[in-house]
Backbone as XML, in Angstrom:
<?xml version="1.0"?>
<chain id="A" units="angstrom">
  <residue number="1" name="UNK">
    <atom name="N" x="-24.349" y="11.624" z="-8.977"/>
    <atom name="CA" x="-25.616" y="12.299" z="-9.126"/>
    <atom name="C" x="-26.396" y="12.150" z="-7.837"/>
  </residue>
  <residue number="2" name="UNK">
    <atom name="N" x="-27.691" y="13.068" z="-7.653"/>
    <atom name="CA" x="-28.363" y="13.232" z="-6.809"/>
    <atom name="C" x="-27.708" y="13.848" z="-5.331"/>
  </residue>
  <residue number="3" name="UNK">
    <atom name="N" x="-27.327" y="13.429" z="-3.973"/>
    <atom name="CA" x="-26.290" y="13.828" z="-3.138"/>
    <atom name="C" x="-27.571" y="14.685" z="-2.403"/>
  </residue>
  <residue number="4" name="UNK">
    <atom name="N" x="-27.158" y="15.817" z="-1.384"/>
    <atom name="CA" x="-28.217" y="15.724" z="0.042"/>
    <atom name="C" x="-28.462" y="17.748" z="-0.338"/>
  </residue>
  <residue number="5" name="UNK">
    <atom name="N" x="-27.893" y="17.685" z="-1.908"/>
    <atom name="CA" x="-27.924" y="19.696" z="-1.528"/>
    <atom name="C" x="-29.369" y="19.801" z="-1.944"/>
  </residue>
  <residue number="6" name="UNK">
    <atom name="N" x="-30.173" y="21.064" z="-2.378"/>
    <atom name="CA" x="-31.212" y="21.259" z="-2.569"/>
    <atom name="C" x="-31.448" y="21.081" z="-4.005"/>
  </residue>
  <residue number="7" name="UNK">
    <atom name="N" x="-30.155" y="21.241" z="-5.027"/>
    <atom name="CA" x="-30.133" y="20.358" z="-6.038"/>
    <atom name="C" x="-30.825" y="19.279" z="-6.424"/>
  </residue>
  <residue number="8" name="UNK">
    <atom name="N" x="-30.792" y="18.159" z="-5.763"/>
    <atom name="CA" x="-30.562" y="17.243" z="-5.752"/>
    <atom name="C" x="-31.058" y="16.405" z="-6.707"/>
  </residue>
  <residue number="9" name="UNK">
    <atom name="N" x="-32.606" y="17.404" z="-7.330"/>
    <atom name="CA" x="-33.539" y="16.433" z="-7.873"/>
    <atom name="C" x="-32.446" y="16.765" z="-9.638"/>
  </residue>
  <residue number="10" name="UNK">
    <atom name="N" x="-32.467" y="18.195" z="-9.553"/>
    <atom name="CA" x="-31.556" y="18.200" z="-10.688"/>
    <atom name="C" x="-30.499" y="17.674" z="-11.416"/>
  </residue>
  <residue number="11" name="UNK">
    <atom name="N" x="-29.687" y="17.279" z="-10.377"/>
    <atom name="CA" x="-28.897" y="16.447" z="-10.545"/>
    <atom name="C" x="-28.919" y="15.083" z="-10.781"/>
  </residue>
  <residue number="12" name="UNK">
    <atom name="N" x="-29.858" y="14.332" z="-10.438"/>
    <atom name="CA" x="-30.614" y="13.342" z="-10.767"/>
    <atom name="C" x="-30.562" y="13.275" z="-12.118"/>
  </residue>
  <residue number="13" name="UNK">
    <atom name="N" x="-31.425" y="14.397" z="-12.628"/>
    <atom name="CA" x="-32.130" y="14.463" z="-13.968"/>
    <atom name="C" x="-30.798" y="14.823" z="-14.592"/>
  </residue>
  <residue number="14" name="UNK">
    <atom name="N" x="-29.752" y="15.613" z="-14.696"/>
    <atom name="CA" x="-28.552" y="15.575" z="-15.813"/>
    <atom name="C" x="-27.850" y="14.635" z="-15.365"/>
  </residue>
  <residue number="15" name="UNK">
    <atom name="N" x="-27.227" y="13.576" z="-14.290"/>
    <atom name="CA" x="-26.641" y="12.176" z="-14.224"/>
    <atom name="C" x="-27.557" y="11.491" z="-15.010"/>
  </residue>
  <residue number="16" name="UNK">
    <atom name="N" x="-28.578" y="11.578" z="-15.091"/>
    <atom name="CA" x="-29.374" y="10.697" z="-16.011"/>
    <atom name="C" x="-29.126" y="10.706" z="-17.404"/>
  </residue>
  <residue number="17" name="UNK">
    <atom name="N" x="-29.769" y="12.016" z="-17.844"/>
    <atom name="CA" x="-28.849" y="12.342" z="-18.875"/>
    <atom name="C" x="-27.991" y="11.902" z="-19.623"/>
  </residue>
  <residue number="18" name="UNK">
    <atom name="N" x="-27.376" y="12.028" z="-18.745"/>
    <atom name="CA" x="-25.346" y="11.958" z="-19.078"/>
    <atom name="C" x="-25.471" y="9.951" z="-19.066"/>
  </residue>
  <residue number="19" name="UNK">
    <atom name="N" x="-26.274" y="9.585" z="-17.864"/>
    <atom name="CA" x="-25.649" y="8.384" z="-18.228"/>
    <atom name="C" x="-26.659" y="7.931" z="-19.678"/>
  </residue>
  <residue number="20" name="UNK">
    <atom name="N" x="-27.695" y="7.926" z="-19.879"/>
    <atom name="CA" x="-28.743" y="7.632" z="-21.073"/>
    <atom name="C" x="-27.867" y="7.599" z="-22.253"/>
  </residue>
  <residue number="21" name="UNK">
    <atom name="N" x="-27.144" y="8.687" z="-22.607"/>
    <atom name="CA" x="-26.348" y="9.292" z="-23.829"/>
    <atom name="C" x="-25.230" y="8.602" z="-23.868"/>
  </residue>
  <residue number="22" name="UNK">
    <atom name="N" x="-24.036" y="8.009" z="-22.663"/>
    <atom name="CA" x="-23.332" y="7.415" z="-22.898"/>
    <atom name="C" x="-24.138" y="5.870" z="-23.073"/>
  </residue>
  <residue number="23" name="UNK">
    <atom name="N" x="-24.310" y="5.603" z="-22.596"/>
    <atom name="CA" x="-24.689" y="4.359" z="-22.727"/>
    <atom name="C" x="-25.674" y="3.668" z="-23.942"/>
  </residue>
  <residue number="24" name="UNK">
    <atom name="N" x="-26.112" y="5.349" z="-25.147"/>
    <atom name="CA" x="-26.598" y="4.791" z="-26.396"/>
    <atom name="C" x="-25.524" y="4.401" z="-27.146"/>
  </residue>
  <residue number="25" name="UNK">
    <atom name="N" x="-24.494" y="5.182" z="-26.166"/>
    <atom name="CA" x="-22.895" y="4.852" z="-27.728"/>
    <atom name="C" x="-22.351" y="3.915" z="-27.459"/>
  </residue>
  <residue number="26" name="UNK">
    <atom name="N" x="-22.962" y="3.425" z="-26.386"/>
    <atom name="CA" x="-22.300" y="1.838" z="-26.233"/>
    <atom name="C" x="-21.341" y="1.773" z="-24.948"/>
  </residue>
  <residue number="27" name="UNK">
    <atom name="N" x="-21.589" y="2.474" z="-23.966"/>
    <atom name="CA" x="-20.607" y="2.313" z="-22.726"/>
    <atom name="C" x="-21.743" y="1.657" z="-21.965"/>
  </residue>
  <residue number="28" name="UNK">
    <atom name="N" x="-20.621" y="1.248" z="-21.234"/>
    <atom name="CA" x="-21.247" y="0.600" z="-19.656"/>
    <atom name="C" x="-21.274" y="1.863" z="-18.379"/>
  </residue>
  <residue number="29" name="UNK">
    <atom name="N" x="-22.319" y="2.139" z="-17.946"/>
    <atom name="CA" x="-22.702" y="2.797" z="-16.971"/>
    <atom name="C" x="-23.275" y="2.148" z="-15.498"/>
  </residue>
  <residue number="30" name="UNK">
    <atom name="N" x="-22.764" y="2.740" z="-14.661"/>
    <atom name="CA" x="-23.117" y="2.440" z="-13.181"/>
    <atom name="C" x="-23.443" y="3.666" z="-12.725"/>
  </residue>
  <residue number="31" name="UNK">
    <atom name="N" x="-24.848" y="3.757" z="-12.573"/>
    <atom name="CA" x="-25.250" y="5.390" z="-11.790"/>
    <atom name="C" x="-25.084" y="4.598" z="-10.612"/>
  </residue>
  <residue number="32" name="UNK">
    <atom name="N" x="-24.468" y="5.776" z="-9.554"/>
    <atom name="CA" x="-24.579" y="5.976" z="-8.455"/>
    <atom name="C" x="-24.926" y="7.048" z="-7.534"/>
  </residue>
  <residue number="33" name="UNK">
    <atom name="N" x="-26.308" y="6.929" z="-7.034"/>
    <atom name="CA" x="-26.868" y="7.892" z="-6.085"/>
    <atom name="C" x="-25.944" y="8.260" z="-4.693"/>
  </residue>
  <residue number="34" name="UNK">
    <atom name="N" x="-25.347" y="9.554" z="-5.138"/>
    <atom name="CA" x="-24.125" y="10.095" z="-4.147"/>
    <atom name="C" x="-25.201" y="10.185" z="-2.798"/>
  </residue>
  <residue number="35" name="UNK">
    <atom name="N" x="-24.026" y="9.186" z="-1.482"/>
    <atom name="CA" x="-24.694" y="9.663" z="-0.064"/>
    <atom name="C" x="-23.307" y="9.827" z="0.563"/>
  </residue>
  <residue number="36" name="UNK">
    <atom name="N" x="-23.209" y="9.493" z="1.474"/>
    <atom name="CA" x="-22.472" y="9.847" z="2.412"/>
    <atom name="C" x="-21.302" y="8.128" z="2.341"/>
  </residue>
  <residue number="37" name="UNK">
    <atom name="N" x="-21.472" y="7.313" z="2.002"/>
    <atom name="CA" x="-20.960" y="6.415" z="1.526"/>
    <atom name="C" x="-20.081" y="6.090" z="0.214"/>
  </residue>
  <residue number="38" name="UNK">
    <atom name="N" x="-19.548" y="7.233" z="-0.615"/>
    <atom name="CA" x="-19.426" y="7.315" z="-1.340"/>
    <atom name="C" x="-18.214" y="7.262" z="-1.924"/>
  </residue>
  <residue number="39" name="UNK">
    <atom name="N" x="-17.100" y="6.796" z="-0.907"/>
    <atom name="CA" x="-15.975" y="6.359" z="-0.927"/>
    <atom name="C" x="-15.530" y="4.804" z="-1.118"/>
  </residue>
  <residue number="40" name="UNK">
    <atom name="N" x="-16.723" y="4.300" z="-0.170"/>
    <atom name="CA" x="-17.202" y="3.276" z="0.125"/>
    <atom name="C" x="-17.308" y="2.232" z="-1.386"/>
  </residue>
  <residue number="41" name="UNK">
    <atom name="N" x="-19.011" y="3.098" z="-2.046"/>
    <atom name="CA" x="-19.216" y="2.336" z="-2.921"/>
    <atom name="C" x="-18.336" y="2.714" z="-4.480"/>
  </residue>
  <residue number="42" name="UNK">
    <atom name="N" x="-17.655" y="3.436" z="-4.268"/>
    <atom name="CA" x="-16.403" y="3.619" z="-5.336"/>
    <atom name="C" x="-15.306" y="2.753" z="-5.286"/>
  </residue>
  <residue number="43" name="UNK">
    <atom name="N" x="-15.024" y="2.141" z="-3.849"/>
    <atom name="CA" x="-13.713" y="1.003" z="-4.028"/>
    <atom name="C" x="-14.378" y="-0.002" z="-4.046"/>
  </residue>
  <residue number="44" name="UNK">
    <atom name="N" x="-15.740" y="-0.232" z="-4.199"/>
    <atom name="CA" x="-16.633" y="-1.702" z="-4.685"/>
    <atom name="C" x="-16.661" y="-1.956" z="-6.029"/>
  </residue>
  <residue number="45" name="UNK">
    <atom name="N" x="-17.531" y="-0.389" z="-6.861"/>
    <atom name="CA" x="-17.612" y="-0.613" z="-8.240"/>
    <atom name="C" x="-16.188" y="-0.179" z="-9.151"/>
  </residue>
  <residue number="46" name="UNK">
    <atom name="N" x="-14.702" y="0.532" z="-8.109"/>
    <atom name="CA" x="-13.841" y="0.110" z="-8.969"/>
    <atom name="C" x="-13.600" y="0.654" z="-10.720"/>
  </residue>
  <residue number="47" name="UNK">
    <atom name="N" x="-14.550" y="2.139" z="-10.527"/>
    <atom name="CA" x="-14.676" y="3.015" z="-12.126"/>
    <atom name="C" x="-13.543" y="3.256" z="-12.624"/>
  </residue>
  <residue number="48" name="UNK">
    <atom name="N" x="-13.353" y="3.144" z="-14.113"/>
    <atom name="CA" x="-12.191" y="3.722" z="-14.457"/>
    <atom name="C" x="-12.369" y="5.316" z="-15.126"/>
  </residue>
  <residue number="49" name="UNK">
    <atom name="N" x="-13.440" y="5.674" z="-15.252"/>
    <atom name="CA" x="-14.026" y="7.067" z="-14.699"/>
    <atom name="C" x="-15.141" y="7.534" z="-14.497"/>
  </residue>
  <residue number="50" name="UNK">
    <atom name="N" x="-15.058" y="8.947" z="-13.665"/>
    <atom name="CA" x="-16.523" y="8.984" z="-13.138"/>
    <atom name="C" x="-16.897" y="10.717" z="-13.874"/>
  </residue>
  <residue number="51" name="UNK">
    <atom name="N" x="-17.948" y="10.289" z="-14.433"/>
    <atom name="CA" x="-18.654" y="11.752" z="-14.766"/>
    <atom name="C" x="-19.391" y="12.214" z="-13.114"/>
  </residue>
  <residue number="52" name="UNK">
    <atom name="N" x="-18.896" y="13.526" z="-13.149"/>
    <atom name="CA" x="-19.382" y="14.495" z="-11.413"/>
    <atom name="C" x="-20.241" y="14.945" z="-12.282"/>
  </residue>
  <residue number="53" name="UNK">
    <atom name="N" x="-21.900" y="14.487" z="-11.630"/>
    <atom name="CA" x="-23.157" y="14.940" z="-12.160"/>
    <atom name="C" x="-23.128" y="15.656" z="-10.643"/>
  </residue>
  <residue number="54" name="UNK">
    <atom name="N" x="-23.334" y="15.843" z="-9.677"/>
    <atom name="CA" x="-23.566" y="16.479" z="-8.286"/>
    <atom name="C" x="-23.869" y="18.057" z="-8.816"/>
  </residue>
  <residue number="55" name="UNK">
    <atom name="N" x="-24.944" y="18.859" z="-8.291"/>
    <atom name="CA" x="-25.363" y="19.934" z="-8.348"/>
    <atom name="C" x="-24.993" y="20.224" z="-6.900"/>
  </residue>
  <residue number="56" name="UNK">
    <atom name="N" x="-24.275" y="21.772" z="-6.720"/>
    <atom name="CA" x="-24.219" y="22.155" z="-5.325"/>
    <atom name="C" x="-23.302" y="21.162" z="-4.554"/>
  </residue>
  <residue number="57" name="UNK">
    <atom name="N" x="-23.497" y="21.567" z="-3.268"/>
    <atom name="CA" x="-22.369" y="20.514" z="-2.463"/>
    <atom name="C" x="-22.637" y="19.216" z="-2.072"/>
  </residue>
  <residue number="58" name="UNK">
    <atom name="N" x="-21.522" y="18.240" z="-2.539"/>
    <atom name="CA" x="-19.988" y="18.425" z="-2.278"/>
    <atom name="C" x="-19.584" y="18.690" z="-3.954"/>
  </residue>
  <residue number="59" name="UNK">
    <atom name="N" x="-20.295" y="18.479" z="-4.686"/>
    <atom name="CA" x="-20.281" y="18.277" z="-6.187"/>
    <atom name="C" x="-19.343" y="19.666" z="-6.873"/>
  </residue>
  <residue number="60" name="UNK">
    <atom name="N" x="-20.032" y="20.683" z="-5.955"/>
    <atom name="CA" x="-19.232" y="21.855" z="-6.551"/>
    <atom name="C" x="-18.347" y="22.820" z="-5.903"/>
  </residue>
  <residue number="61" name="UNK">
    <atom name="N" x="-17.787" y="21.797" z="-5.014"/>
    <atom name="CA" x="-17.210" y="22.685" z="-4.116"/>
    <atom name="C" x="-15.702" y="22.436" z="-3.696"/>
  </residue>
  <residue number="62" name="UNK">
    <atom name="N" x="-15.414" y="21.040" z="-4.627"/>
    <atom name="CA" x="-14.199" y="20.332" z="-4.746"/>
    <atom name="C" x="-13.983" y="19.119" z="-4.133"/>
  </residue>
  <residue number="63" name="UNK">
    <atom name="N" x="-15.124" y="18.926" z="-2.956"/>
    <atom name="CA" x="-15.370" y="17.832" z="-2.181"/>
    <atom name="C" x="-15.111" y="16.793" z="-3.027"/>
  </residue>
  <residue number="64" name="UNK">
    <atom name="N" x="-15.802" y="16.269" z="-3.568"/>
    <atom name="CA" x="-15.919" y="14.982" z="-4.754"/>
    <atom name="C" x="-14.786" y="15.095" z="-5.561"/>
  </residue>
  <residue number="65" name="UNK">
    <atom name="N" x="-14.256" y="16.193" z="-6.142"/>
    <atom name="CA" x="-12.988" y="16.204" z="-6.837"/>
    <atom name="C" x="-11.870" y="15.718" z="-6.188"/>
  </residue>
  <residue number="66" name="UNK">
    <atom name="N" x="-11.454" y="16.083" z="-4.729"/>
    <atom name="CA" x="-10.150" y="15.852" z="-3.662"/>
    <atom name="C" x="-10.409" y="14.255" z="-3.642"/>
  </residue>
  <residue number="67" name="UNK">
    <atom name="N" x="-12.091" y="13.852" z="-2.937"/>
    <atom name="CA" x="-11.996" y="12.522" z="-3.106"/>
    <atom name="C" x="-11.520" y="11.336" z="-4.298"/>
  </residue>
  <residue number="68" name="UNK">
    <atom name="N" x="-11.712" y="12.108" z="-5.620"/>
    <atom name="CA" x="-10.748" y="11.420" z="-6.942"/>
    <atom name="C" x="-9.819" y="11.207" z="-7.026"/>
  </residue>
  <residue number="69" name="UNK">
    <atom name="N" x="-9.371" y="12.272" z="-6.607"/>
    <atom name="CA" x="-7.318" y="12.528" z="-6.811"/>
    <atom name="C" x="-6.926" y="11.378" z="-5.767"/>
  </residue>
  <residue number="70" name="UNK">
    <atom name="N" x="-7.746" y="11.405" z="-4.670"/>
    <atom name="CA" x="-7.078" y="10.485" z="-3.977"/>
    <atom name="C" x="-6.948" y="9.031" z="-3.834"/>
  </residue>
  <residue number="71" name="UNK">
    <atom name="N" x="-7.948" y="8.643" z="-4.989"/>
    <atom name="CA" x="-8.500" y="7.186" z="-5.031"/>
    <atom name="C" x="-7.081" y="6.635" z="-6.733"/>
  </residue>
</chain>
């Protein structure tokens, strides 16, 4: 969620969302505010999956997806 497009604030607000709702049913959530580091703080926190809240790019453009497949 969040990330540098003009989106951004939107995306915010449905990662939020998304994480609020999982986390009433009882999951563990780690939001992470997408920057440019984001490879980075994915082999720290180690997810065993990630909901793509990103509005616009890289979120919708496959960027963030290629980076999955490859992790």
């Amino acid at each position: 969620m969040g990330g540098w497009s003009s989106e951004r604030e939107v995306s915010l607000s449905s990662g939020a969302g998304v994480a609020d709702a999982l986390e009433s049913l009882g999951y563990q959530v780690t939001r992470i505010d997408m920057d440019r580091n984001l490879a980075q703080v994915l082999e720290a926190v180690r997810p065993d999956v990630v909901f793509n809240a990103l509005h616009g790019t890289p979120g919708e453009d496959g960027t963030v997806q290629g980076l999955m497949d490859l992790m």
